[in-house]
Short mmCIF file of C-alpha atoms and ligand atoms in Angstrom, two decimals:
data_model
loop_
_atom_site.label_atom_id
_atom_site.label_comp_id
_atom_site.label_asym_id
_atom_site.label_seq_id
_atom_site.Cartn_x
_atom_site.Cartn_y
_atom_site.Cartn_z
CA MET A 22 -10.47 6.75 -2.27
CA GLU A 23 -7.00 6.52 -3.77
CA THR A 24 -4.28 4.97 -1.63
CA LEU A 25 -0.47 4.95 -1.69
CA ASN A 26 -0.82 2.93 -4.91
CA ARG A 27 -1.31 6.29 -6.67
CA ILE A 28 2.48 6.66 -6.58
CA ALA A 29 2.93 3.68 -8.91
CA GLY A 30 1.39 5.67 -11.77
CA GLN A 31 3.56 8.75 -11.30
CA GLY A 32 6.49 9.49 -13.64
CA ALA A 33 9.39 7.29 -14.60
CA ASN A 34 10.16 6.07 -11.08
CA GLY A 35 6.79 5.76 -9.37
CA ALA A 36 6.32 2.03 -9.93
CA THR A 37 9.89 1.27 -8.83
CA MET A 38 9.58 3.41 -5.71
CA MET A 39 6.21 1.97 -4.75
CA PRO A 40 7.42 -1.03 -2.67
CA ILE A 41 9.91 1.11 -0.76
CA ILE A 42 7.36 3.81 0.02
CA GLN A 43 4.91 1.11 1.11
CA GLY A 44 7.69 -0.08 3.43
CA VAL A 45 7.94 3.45 4.82
CA GLY A 46 4.17 3.33 5.38
CA ARG A 47 4.43 0.06 7.33
CA ALA A 48 7.26 1.50 9.43
CA ALA A 49 5.12 4.60 10.10
CA ILE A 50 2.21 2.51 11.38
CA GLU A 51 4.51 0.51 13.67
CA ILE A 52 6.35 3.60 14.97
CA ALA A 53 3.02 5.38 15.59
CA ALA A 54 1.84 2.41 17.67
CA VAL A 55 5.07 2.41 19.69
CA LEU A 56 4.72 6.18 20.29
CA ARG A 57 1.13 5.80 21.48
CA GLY A 58 2.08 3.09 24.00
CA ALA A 59 5.47 4.49 24.98
CA VAL A 60 4.52 5.79 28.40
CA PHE A 61 3.13 2.38 29.40
CA ARG A 62 6.10 0.38 28.08
CA GLY A 63 8.73 2.49 29.80
CA VAL A 64 10.33 3.55 26.54
CA LEU A 65 10.18 7.32 27.05
CA GLY A 66 13.40 9.03 28.06
CA ALA A 67 17.10 8.77 27.32
CA GLN A 68 18.71 5.59 26.06
CA GLY A 69 21.96 6.50 27.81
CA THR A 70 23.89 6.56 24.54
CA GLU A 71 24.99 9.29 22.15
CA ASN A 72 24.61 9.27 18.37
CA VAL A 73 27.46 10.20 16.05
CA GLN A 74 26.59 13.89 16.42
CA GLY A 75 27.20 13.64 20.17
CA GLU A 76 23.48 14.06 20.92
CA GLN A 77 21.66 12.06 23.60
CA GLN A 78 19.64 9.29 21.98
CA GLN A 79 16.14 8.70 23.25
CA LYS A 80 14.96 5.11 23.58
CA LEU A 81 12.36 5.89 20.93
CA ASP A 82 15.07 7.15 18.52
CA VAL A 83 16.70 3.74 18.74
CA LEU A 84 13.43 1.75 18.50
CA SER A 85 12.25 3.79 15.51
CA ASP A 86 15.58 3.25 13.79
CA GLU A 87 15.27 -0.54 14.25
CA ILE A 88 11.68 -0.59 12.96
CA PHE A 89 12.58 1.48 9.90
CA LEU A 90 15.59 -0.68 9.04
CA ASP A 91 13.54 -3.90 9.37
CA GLU A 92 10.88 -2.55 7.02
CA MET A 93 13.46 -1.43 4.45
CA ARG A 94 15.02 -4.90 4.60
CA SER A 95 11.62 -6.53 4.08
CA THR A 96 11.06 -4.66 0.79
CA GLY A 97 13.90 -6.59 -0.85
CA HIS A 98 14.76 -3.49 -2.92
CA VAL A 99 17.08 -1.63 -0.54
CA CYS A 100 20.79 -2.47 -0.34
CA ALA A 101 21.72 -0.02 2.44
CA VAL A 102 20.33 2.59 4.82
CA GLY A 103 22.10 5.73 6.04
CA SER A 104 20.52 6.81 9.32
CA GLU A 105 20.95 9.87 11.50
CA GLU A 106 21.12 7.44 14.42
CA GLN A 107 23.95 5.30 12.97
CA GLU A 108 27.57 6.35 12.55
CA ASP A 109 28.17 4.21 9.47
CA LEU A 110 26.15 3.08 6.50
CA LEU A 111 24.03 0.01 7.36
CA VAL A 112 24.38 -2.50 4.55
CA ILE A 113 21.49 -4.97 4.24
CA ASP A 114 23.44 -8.19 3.85
CA GLU A 115 20.54 -10.15 2.33
CA TYR A 116 20.16 -7.67 -0.56
CA THR A 117 23.59 -6.17 -1.29
CA SER A 118 22.82 -6.29 -5.03
CA ALA A 119 19.59 -4.23 -4.78
CA ASP A 120 19.50 -0.87 -6.60
CA TRP A 121 18.38 1.56 -3.92
CA LEU A 122 19.73 3.30 -0.82
CA VAL A 123 17.52 5.06 1.73
CA LEU A 124 18.57 7.99 3.93
CA VAL A 125 16.51 8.46 7.07
CA ASP A 126 16.01 10.48 10.20
CA PRO A 127 13.82 7.87 11.90
CA LEU A 128 12.43 10.10 14.66
CA ASP A 129 12.99 13.77 14.01
CA GLY A 130 12.20 16.30 16.72
CA SER A 131 12.50 13.70 19.46
CA SER A 132 12.94 16.40 22.11
CA ASN A 133 9.15 16.86 21.66
CA LEU A 134 8.48 13.39 23.04
CA ASP A 135 8.57 14.50 26.66
CA ILE A 136 5.67 16.91 26.04
CA CYS A 137 3.56 14.64 23.80
CA GLY A 138 4.30 16.98 20.89
CA PRO A 139 4.45 16.04 17.21
CA VAL A 140 7.47 14.19 15.80
CA GLY A 141 8.28 12.79 12.37
CA THR A 142 10.30 10.51 10.12
CA ILE A 143 12.14 12.00 7.12
CA PHE A 144 13.48 9.92 4.21
CA SER A 145 14.95 10.10 0.73
CA ILE A 146 15.87 7.44 -1.82
CA VAL A 147 18.84 7.41 -4.21
CA LYS A 148 20.15 4.91 -6.75
CA ARG A 149 23.50 3.31 -5.97
CA LYS A 150 26.56 4.44 -7.91
CA THR A 151 28.61 1.28 -7.36
CA ALA A 152 27.97 -1.81 -9.50
CA ASN A 153 25.28 -4.17 -8.20
CA SER A 154 27.90 -6.91 -7.92
CA GLU A 155 29.78 -4.84 -5.31
CA ARG A 156 28.92 -4.17 -1.68
CA PRO A 157 27.34 -0.67 -1.33
CA ILE A 158 29.59 1.90 0.33
CA GLU A 159 29.14 5.27 2.03
CA SER A 160 29.94 7.24 -1.12
CA ASP A 161 26.79 5.74 -2.71
CA THR A 162 24.79 7.96 -0.36
CA LEU A 163 26.70 11.16 -1.12
CA GLN A 164 24.41 12.36 -3.89
CA ALA A 165 23.05 15.85 -4.43
CA GLY A 166 19.33 16.52 -4.11
CA VAL A 167 19.05 16.83 -7.90
CA ASP A 168 19.77 13.08 -8.07
CA VAL A 169 17.20 12.09 -5.41
CA VAL A 170 14.52 9.83 -6.88
CA ALA A 171 11.94 10.07 -4.08
CA ALA A 172 11.61 11.74 -0.70
CA GLY A 173 9.04 12.33 1.98
CA TYR A 174 8.13 12.49 5.62
CA VAL A 175 5.79 10.93 8.12
CA LEU A 176 4.06 13.22 10.61
CA TYR A 177 3.01 11.65 13.90
CA GLY A 178 0.37 14.21 14.91
CA PRO A 179 -3.35 14.04 15.65
CA SER A 180 -3.46 12.07 12.37
CA LEU A 181 -0.73 9.88 10.93
CA MET A 182 0.33 11.39 7.60
CA LEU A 183 2.75 10.34 4.88
CA VAL A 184 3.72 13.14 2.49
CA CYS A 185 5.93 12.18 -0.43
CA SER A 186 7.10 12.84 -3.97
CA VAL A 187 8.60 10.72 -6.72
CA GLY A 188 9.36 13.82 -8.80
CA GLU A 189 5.80 14.46 -10.04
CA GLY A 190 4.56 16.89 -7.38
CA VAL A 191 3.78 16.24 -3.74
CA ASP A 192 0.90 14.17 -2.36
CA GLY A 193 -0.25 13.79 1.24
CA PHE A 194 -1.81 10.56 2.49
CA THR A 195 -3.58 10.15 5.83
CA TYR A 196 -3.78 6.80 7.63
CA ASN A 197 -7.36 5.63 7.95
CA PRO A 198 -7.54 3.35 11.03
CA SER A 199 -10.86 1.89 9.90
CA ASN A 200 -9.34 0.18 6.86
CA ALA A 201 -5.62 0.32 7.81
CA ARG A 202 -4.70 2.22 4.64
CA PHE A 203 -2.98 5.48 3.81
CA GLU A 204 -5.60 7.34 1.78
CA LEU A 205 -4.98 10.31 -0.51
CA SER A 206 -6.11 13.31 1.54
CA HIS A 207 -3.93 16.12 0.12
CA PRO A 208 -3.42 15.64 -3.65
CA ASP A 209 -0.82 17.76 -5.44
CA ILE A 210 0.18 20.05 -2.58
CA ARG A 211 1.28 23.50 -3.80
CA ILE A 212 2.85 25.91 -1.33
CA PRO A 213 1.01 29.27 -1.11
CA GLN A 214 3.24 32.02 -2.51
CA SER A 215 2.13 34.71 -0.08
CA GLY A 216 1.18 34.93 3.56
CA GLY A 217 1.76 32.17 6.08
CA TYR A 218 4.31 32.05 8.85
CA TYR A 219 8.01 32.34 9.59
CA SER A 220 9.27 29.48 11.68
CA VAL A 221 12.62 29.62 13.45
CA ASN A 222 14.25 29.30 16.87
CA GLU A 223 14.41 33.04 17.37
CA SER A 224 16.25 32.72 20.69
CA ASN A 225 19.40 32.29 18.57
CA SER A 226 18.88 35.53 16.63
CA ALA A 227 21.66 37.48 18.38
CA GLN A 228 24.13 34.83 17.18
CA TRP A 229 22.88 34.53 13.58
CA LEU A 230 25.43 35.41 10.92
CA HIS A 231 25.10 37.54 7.75
CA GLY A 232 22.66 40.09 9.23
CA MET A 233 19.91 37.45 9.27
CA ALA A 234 18.07 38.99 12.23
CA ASP A 235 17.54 42.25 10.31
CA ARG A 236 16.60 40.43 7.13
CA LEU A 237 13.98 38.42 8.97
CA VAL A 238 12.41 41.55 10.44
CA SER A 239 12.17 42.98 6.94
CA VAL A 240 10.77 39.81 5.31
CA ARG A 241 8.19 39.16 7.97
CA HIS A 242 6.98 42.71 7.48
CA THR A 243 6.94 42.77 3.65
CA GLN A 244 5.48 39.26 3.35
CA LYS A 245 3.02 39.82 6.22
CA LEU A 246 4.08 36.65 8.02
CA GLY A 247 2.81 35.42 11.37
CA MET A 248 5.05 33.30 13.58
CA ARG A 249 4.87 29.61 14.56
CA TYR A 250 7.59 27.24 15.83
CA VAL A 251 7.03 23.68 16.98
CA GLY A 252 10.71 22.75 17.15
CA ALA A 253 10.08 19.53 15.21
CA MET A 254 11.09 20.02 11.60
CA VAL A 255 8.42 17.75 10.13
CA ALA A 256 5.60 19.66 11.82
CA ASP A 257 7.14 23.03 10.96
CA ILE A 258 7.70 22.06 7.31
CA HIS A 259 4.23 20.53 7.02
CA ARG A 260 2.67 23.82 8.12
CA THR A 261 4.97 25.76 5.78
CA LEU A 262 3.92 23.57 2.80
CA LEU A 263 0.22 23.98 3.53
CA LYS A 264 0.10 27.60 4.73
CA GLY A 265 3.15 29.23 3.11
CA GLY A 266 5.95 31.31 4.60
CA VAL A 267 9.42 30.11 5.51
CA PHE A 268 11.16 27.68 7.83
CA LEU A 269 14.77 28.54 8.54
CA TYR A 270 17.66 27.24 10.61
CA PRO A 271 20.44 29.75 9.86
CA ALA A 272 24.15 29.53 10.54
CA ASP A 273 25.13 31.10 13.86
CA SER A 274 28.35 31.95 15.61
CA LYS A 275 28.28 28.62 17.50
CA ASN A 276 27.23 26.50 14.51
CA GLU A 277 28.65 28.06 11.37
CA THR A 278 27.23 25.30 9.20
CA GLY A 279 23.82 25.40 10.89
CA LYS A 280 22.24 22.57 12.85
CA LEU A 281 20.25 20.47 10.42
CA ARG A 282 21.68 17.54 8.52
CA LEU A 283 22.09 17.80 4.74
CA LEU A 284 21.24 14.18 3.92
CA TYR A 285 18.50 13.43 6.45
CA GLU A 286 16.75 16.79 6.74
CA ALA A 287 17.78 19.48 4.24
CA ILE A 288 17.77 17.45 1.01
CA PRO A 289 14.50 15.51 1.51
CA MET A 290 12.63 18.59 2.72
CA GLY A 291 14.24 20.77 0.02
CA TYR A 292 13.16 18.23 -2.61
CA LEU A 293 9.56 18.31 -1.36
CA LEU A 294 9.48 22.13 -1.13
CA GLU A 295 10.73 22.50 -4.70
CA GLN A 296 8.31 19.85 -5.94
CA ALA A 297 5.51 21.87 -4.32
CA GLY A 298 6.55 25.10 -6.10
CA GLY A 299 8.63 26.52 -3.25
CA LYS A 300 12.32 27.25 -2.83
CA ALA A 301 15.08 25.58 -0.82
CA HIS A 302 18.38 27.37 -0.25
CA THR A 303 21.39 27.22 2.07
CA GLY A 304 22.16 30.94 1.77
CA ASP A 305 25.02 30.07 -0.60
CA MET A 306 23.32 27.82 -3.13
CA PRO A 307 20.15 25.85 -3.80
CA VAL A 308 19.91 22.99 -1.29
CA LEU A 309 19.48 20.48 -4.12
CA ASP A 310 22.79 21.52 -5.74
CA VAL A 311 24.94 20.81 -2.68
CA VAL A 312 27.12 17.76 -3.29
CA PRO A 313 27.42 15.99 0.07
CA GLU A 314 30.90 15.29 1.36
CA ALA A 315 29.98 13.31 4.47
CA LEU A 316 27.08 11.26 5.77
CA HIS A 317 26.35 13.52 8.75
CA GLN A 318 27.16 16.92 7.17
CA ARG A 319 25.16 19.98 8.30
CA VAL A 320 23.93 23.00 6.33
CA PRO A 321 21.96 26.18 7.02
CA VAL A 322 18.46 25.96 5.52
CA TYR A 323 15.85 28.39 4.19
CA LEU A 324 12.81 26.46 3.00
CA GLY A 325 9.50 27.93 1.91
CA SER A 326 7.57 30.19 -0.43
CA VAL A 327 9.77 31.69 -3.15
CA ALA A 328 9.49 35.38 -2.17
CA ALA A 329 10.03 34.73 1.54
CA VAL A 330 13.14 32.61 0.92
CA GLU A 331 14.53 35.06 -1.62
CA GLY A 332 14.01 37.94 0.79
CA LEU A 333 16.20 36.19 3.36
CA ILE A 334 19.05 35.04 1.15
CA SER A 335 19.53 37.94 -1.27
P1 AHM B 17 16.87 15.94 15.90
O1 AHM B 17 17.05 15.30 14.55
O2 AHM B 17 17.98 15.57 16.84
O3 AHM B 17 15.51 15.71 16.46
O4 AHM B 17 17.08 17.52 15.70
C1 AHM B 17 16.44 18.16 14.66
C2 AHM B 17 15.39 19.09 15.21
C3 AHM B 17 14.41 19.52 14.16
O5 AHM B 17 13.28 18.71 14.16
C4 AHM B 17 14.06 20.92 14.57
O6 AHM B 17 13.73 21.70 13.44
C5 AHM B 17 15.31 21.40 15.22
O7 AHM B 17 16.03 20.26 15.65
C6 AHM B 17 15.01 22.24 16.42
O8 AHM B 17 16.20 22.72 16.94
P2 AHM B 17 16.20 23.77 18.15
O9 AHM B 17 15.77 23.02 19.37
O10 AHM B 17 17.63 24.23 18.20
O11 AHM B 17 15.26 24.87 17.81
MG1 MG B 18 16.46 15.21 12.87
#
């Protein structure tokens, strides 16, 4: 059975990305173990702090962030990490001359923790723009999705899965506890172009802008879509990739730029969707064309099968 090593043979960047993606795999195994034991270690619940977005941090958000950062440091190839849980760029002092920066949402969907629901980790990797002799700075992370070199997610569900791309399609790997390896379980994932589900927090529909509620009624009818919503982006995107349809988090009258973060959520998931033959759009432009202006910027997202996304944005 092929393992994560498959990535090393993919495209121009596979071999270079390999140690970093293996680091993501190690972080995933550690975070999964912490999640499994959380109720016994007293690490469920609020940390009592807010992140830069003003959201309550869960203890597991903070623990996952620490684990991920430690594993990125241990690769020796990452000079800095931009995390949804950290206000500023975290420079890895031991490796300031390394080539790569990683953007991460260490524990996405953490409101699902209280109900033992699925959660995930989302990441992307970009090459620094500053010279290697300089200390990396925040603007090194502000790169459009078209310049992303690798991206992926970890799904903490009934199985532990790592789904990623280095620009040569999308592969899914499942952790095999009997040999402690991520094994290739879903080679070359292609999103179905018809059928599937729409996935959205429909309780916001009265506040959606641009007539989105009416458009959704029309698209779900013409595309014959069922409905599913976990409320954890990784689980909702994973289903969308495998079954087709569309995941959306539109702009609404309270959040005119949407809820989800460009760098930690929209770009990595948009990159994967496009690599799998789908479409990723903000309603104004392709997700991968948006040039980020700030680390914690938000955008509306429409991610899924081409016809379903086009039906919503046109
Ligand atoms: P988080 O990064 O703070 O966990 O928030 C992101 C999550 C996504 O996983 C999910 O798609 C979305 O928020 C759900 O939002 P809502 O509860 O408004 O439906
Ligand atoms: Mg998130």
